PDB file of C-alpha atoms in Angstrom:
ATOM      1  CA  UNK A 197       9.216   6.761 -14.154  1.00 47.00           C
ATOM      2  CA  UNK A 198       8.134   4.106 -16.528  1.00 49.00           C
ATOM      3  CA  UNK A 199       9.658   0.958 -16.361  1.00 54.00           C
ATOM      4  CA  UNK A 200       8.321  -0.941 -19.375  1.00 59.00           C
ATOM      5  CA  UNK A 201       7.022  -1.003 -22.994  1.00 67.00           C
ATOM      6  CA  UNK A 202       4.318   2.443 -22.837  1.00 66.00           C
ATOM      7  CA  UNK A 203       1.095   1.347 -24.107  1.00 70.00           C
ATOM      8  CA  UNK A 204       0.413   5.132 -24.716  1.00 77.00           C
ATOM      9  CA  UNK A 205      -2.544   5.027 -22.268  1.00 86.00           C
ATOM     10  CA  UNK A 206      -2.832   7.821 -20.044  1.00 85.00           C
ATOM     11  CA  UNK A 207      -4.688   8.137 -16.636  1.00 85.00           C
ATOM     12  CA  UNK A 208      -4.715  11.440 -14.763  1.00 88.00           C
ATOM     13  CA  UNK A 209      -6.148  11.504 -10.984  1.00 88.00           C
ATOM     14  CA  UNK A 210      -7.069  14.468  -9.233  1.00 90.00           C
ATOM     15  CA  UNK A 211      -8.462  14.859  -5.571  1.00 93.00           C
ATOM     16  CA  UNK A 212      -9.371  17.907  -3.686  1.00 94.00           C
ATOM     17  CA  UNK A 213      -7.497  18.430  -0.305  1.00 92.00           C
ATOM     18  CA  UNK A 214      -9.326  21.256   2.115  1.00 92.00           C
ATOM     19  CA  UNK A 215      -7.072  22.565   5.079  1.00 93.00           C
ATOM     20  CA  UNK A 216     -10.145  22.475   8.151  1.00 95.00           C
ATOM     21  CA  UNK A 217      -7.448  23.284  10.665  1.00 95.00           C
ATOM     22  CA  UNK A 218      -7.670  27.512  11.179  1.00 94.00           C
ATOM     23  CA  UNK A 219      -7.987  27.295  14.925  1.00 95.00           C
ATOM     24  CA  UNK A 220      -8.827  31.181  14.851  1.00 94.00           C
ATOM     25  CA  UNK A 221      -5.496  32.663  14.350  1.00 93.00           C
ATOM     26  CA  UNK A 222      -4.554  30.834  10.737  1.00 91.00           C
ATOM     27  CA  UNK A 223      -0.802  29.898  10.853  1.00 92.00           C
ATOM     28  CA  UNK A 224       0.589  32.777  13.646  1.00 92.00           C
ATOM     29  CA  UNK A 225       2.901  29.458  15.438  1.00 92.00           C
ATOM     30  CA  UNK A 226       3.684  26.226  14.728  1.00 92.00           C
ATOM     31  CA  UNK A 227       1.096  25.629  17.891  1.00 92.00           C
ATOM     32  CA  UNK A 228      -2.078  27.837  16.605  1.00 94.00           C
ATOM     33  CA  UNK A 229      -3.058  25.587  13.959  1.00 96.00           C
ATOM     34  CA  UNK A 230      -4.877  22.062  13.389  1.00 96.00           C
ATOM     35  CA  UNK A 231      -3.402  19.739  11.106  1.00 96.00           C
ATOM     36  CA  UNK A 232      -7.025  18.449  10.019  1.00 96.00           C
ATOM     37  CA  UNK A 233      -8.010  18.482   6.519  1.00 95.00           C
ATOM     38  CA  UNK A 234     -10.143  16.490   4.041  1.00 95.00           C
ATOM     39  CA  UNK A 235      -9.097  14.740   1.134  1.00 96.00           C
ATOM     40  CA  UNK A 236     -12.498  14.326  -1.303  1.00 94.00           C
ATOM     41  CA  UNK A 237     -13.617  13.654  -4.755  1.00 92.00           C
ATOM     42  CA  UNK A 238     -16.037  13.574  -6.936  1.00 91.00           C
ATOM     43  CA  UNK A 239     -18.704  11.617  -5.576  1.00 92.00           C
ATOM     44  CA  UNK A 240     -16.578   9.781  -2.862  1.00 93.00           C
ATOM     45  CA  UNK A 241     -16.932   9.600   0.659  1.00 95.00           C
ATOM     46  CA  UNK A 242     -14.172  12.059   2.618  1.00 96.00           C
ATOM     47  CA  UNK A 243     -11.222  11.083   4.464  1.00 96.00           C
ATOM     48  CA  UNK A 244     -10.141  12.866   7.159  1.00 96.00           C
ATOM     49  CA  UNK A 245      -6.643  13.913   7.223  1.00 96.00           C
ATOM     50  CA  UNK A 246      -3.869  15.157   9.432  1.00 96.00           C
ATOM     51  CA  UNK A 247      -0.820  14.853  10.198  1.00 94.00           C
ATOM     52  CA  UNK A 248       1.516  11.977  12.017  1.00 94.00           C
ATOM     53  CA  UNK A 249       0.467  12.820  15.625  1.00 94.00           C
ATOM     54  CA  UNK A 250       4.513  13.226  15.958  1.00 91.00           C
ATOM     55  CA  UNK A 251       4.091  16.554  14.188  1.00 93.00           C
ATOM     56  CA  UNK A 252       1.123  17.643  16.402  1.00 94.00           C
ATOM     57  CA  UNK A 253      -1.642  15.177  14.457  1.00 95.00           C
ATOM     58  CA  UNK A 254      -4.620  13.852  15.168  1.00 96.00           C
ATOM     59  CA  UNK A 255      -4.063  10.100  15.956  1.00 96.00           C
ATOM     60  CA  UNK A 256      -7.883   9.389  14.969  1.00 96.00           C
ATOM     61  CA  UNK A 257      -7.680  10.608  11.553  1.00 96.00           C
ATOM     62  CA  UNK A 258      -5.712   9.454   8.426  1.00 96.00           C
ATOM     63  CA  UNK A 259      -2.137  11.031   7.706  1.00 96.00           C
ATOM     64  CA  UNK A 260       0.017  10.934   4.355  1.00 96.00           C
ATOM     65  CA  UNK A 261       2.467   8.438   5.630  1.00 96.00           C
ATOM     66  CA  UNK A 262      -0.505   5.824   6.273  1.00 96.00           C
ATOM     67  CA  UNK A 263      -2.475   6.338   3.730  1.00 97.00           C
ATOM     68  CA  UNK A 264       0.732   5.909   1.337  1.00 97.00           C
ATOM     69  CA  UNK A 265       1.335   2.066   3.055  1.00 97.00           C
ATOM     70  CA  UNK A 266      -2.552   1.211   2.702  1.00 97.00           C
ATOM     71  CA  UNK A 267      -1.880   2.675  -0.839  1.00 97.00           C
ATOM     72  CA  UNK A 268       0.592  -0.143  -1.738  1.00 97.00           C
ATOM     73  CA  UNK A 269      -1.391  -2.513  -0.371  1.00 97.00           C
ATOM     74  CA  UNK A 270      -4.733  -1.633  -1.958  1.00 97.00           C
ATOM     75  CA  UNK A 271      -2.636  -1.937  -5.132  1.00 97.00           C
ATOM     76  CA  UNK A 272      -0.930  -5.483  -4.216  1.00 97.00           C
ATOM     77  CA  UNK A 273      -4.129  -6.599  -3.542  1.00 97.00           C
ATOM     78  CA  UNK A 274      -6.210  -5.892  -6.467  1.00 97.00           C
ATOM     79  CA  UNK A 275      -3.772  -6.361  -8.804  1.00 96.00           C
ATOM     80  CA  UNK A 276      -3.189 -10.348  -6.775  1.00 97.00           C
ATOM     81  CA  UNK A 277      -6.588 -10.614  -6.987  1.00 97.00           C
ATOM     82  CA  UNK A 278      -6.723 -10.007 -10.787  1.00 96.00           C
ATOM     83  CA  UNK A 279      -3.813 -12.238 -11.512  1.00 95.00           C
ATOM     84  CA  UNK A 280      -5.690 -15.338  -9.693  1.00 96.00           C
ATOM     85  CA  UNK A 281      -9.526 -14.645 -11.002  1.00 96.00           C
ATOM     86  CA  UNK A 282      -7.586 -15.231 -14.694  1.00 96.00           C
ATOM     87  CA  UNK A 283      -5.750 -18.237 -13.480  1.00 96.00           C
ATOM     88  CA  UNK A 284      -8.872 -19.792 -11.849  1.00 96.00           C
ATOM     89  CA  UNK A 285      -7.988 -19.717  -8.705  1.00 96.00           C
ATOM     90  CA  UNK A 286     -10.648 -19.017  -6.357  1.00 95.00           C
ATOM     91  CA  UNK A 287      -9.506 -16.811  -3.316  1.00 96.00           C
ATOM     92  CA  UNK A 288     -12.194 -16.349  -0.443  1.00 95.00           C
ATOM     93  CA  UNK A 289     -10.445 -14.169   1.920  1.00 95.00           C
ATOM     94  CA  UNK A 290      -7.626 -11.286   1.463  1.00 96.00           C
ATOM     95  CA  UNK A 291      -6.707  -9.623   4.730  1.00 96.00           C
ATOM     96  CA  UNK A 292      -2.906  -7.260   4.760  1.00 97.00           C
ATOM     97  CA  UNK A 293      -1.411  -5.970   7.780  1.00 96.00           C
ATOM     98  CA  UNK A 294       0.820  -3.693   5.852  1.00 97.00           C
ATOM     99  CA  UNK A 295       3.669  -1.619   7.847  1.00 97.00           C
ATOM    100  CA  UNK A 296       5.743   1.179   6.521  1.00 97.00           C
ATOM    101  CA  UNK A 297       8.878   2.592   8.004  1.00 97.00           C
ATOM    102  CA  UNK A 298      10.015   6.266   7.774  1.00 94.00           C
ATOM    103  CA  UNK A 299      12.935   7.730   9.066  1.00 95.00           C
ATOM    104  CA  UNK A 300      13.598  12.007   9.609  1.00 92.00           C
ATOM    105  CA  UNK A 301      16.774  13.898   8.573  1.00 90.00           C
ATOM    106  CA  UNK A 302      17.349  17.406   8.864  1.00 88.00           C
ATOM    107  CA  UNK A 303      15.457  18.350   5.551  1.00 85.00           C
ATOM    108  CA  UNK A 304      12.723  16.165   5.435  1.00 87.00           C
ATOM    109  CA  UNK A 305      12.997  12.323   5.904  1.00 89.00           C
ATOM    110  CA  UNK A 306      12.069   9.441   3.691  1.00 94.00           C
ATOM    111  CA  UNK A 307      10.467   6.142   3.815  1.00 96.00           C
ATOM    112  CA  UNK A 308      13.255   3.142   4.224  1.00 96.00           C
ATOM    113  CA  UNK A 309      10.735   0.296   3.436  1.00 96.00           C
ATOM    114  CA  UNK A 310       7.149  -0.783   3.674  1.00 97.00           C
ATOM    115  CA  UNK A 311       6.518  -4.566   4.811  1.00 97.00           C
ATOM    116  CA  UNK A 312       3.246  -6.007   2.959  1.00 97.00           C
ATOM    117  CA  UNK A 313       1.645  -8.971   5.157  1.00 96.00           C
ATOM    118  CA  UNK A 314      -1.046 -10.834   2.710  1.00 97.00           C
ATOM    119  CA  UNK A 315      -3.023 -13.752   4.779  1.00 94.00           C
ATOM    120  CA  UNK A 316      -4.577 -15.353   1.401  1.00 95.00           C
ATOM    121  CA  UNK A 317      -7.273 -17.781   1.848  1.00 94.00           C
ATOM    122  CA  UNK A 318      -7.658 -20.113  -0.978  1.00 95.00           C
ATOM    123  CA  UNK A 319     -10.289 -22.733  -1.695  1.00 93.00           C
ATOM    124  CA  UNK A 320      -8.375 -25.656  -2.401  1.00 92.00           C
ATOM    125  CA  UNK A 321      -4.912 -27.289  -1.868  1.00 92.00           C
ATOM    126  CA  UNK A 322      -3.840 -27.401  -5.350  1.00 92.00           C
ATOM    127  CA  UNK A 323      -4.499 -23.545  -5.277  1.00 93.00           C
ATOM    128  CA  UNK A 324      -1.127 -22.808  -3.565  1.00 93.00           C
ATOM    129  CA  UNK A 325       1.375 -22.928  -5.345  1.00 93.00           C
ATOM    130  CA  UNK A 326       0.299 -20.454  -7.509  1.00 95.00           C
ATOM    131  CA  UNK A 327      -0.239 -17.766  -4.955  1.00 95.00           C
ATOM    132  CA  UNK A 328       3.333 -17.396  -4.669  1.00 93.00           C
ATOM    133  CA  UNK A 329       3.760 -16.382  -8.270  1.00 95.00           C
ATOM    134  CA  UNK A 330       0.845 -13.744  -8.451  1.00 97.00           C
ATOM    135  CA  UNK A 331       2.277 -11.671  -5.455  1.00 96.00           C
ATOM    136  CA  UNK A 332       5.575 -11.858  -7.605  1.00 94.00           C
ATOM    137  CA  UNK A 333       3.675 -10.824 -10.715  1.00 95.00           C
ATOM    138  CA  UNK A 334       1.044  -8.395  -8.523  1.00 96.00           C
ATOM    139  CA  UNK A 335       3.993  -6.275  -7.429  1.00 92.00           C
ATOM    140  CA  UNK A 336       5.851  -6.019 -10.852  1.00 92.00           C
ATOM    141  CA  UNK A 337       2.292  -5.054 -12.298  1.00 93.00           C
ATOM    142  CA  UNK A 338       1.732  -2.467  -9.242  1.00 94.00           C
ATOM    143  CA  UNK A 339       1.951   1.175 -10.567  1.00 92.00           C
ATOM    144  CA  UNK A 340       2.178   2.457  -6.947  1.00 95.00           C
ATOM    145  CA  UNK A 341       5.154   0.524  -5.929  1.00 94.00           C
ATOM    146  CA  UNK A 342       6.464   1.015  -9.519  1.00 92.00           C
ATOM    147  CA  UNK A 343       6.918   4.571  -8.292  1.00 94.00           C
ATOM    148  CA  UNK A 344       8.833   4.060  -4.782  1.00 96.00           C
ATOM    149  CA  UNK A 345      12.342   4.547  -4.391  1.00 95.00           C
ATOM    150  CA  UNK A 346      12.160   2.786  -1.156  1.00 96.00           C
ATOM    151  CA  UNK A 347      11.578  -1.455  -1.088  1.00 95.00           C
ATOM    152  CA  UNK A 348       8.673  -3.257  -0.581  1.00 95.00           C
ATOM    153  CA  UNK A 349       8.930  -6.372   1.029  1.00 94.00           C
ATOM    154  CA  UNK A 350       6.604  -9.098   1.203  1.00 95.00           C
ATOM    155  CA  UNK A 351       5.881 -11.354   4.016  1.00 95.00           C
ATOM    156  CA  UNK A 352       2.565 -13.520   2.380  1.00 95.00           C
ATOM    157  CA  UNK A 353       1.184 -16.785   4.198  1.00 93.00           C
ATOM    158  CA  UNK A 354      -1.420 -19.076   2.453  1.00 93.00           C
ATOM    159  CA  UNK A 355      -4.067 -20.800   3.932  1.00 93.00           C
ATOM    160  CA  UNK A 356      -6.534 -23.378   2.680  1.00 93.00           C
ATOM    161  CA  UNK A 357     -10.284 -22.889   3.900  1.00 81.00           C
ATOM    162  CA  UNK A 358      -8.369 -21.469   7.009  1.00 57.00           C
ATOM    163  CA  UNK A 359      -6.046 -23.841   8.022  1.00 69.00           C
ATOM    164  CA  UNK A 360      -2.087 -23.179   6.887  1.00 60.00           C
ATOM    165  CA  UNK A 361      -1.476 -24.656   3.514  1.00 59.00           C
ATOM    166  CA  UNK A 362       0.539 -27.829   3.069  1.00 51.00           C
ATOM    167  CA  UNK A 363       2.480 -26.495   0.342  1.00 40.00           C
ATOM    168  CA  UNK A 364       3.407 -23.394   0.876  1.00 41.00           C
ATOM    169  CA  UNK A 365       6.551 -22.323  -1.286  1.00 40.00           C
ATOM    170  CA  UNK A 366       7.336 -18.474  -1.024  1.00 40.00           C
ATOM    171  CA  UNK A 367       8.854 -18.210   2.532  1.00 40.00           C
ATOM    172  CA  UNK A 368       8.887 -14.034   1.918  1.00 43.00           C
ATOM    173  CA  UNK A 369      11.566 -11.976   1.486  1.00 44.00           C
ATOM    174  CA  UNK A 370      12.458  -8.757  -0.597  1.00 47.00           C
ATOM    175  CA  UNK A 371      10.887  -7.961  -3.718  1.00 46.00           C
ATOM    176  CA  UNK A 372      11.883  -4.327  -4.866  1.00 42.00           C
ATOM    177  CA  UNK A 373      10.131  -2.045  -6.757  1.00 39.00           C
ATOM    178  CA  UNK A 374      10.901  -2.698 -10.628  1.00 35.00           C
ATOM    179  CA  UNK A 375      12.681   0.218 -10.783  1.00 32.00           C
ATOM    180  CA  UNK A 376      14.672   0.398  -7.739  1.00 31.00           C
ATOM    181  CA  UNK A 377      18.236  -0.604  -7.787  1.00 30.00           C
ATOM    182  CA  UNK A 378      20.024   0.101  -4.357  1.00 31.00           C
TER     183      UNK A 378
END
């Protein structure tokens, strides 16, 4: 869904996903198989997949429901990043601790919310305030949480050169997906 004026630009993504899991006997049970598989592309590195160990994954490789959260935080990020470079604000350190919620039902499940957690080091003091509008503006300019029907919340804190900023204005709080309207 587009939520917006179309500039007419198109981008199209396309991965390869490889199932690694035939354990000898393919799919004969529900217990016979490995969940592993590798998600590559052309000329990037491979992530290894699998499933939520709930649903007999591999806890030390990546599964959908993660690599969906990192997704929306990858995409906060940059896009936060982008908004201060322009304003001249100089950030030195960008660290998320992103968490995402899902919840089963009988034909499936869905994700109820995904919590974003940007610590935002800034250079100076008068570099605050600002932060608080480019996570606004980051997640309105996000494609990937443009696409969730679930919210995204954000929980940011801003520090100066390390220590807690003195002026910190955006206590956190919900901030929906632009076209999300529960």
């Amino acid at each position: 869904m587009v939520t917006g004026r179309e500039t007419g630009n198109r981008h199209d993504y396309r991965a390869a996903v490889i199932w690694t899991g035939n354990l000898g006997e393919g799919t004969a049970s529900y217990a016979a198989y490995s969940r592993d598989h590798d998600v590559t592309g052309q000329a990037k590195p491979t992530i290894p997949g699998t499933a939520d160990p709930a649903f007999r994954g591999d806890p030390t490789r990546w599964n959908p429901e993660e690599l969906l959260v990192a997704s929306l935080s990858q995409c906060h990020m940059l896009e936060f990043l982008a908004q201060a470079a322009r304003a001249g604000v100089v950030v030195t350190r960008y660290v998320d601790e992103p968490s995402g919620t899902m919840v089963e039902a009988d034909d499936g499940g869905s994700f109820v919310e995904v919590i974003l957690r940007p610590r935002v080091t800034v250079a100076h003091d008068d570099m605050v305030d600002a932060c608080a509008r480019f996570h606004e503006e980051a997640h309105r300019a996000c494609y990937i949480a443009s696409s969730v029907v679930f919210p995204v919340r954000l929980e940011p804190v801003t520090e100066v050169d390390g220590r807690p900023a003195s002026a910190e204005r955006y206590t956190g709080g919900d901030i929906r997906p632009v076209a999300f309207d529960p």
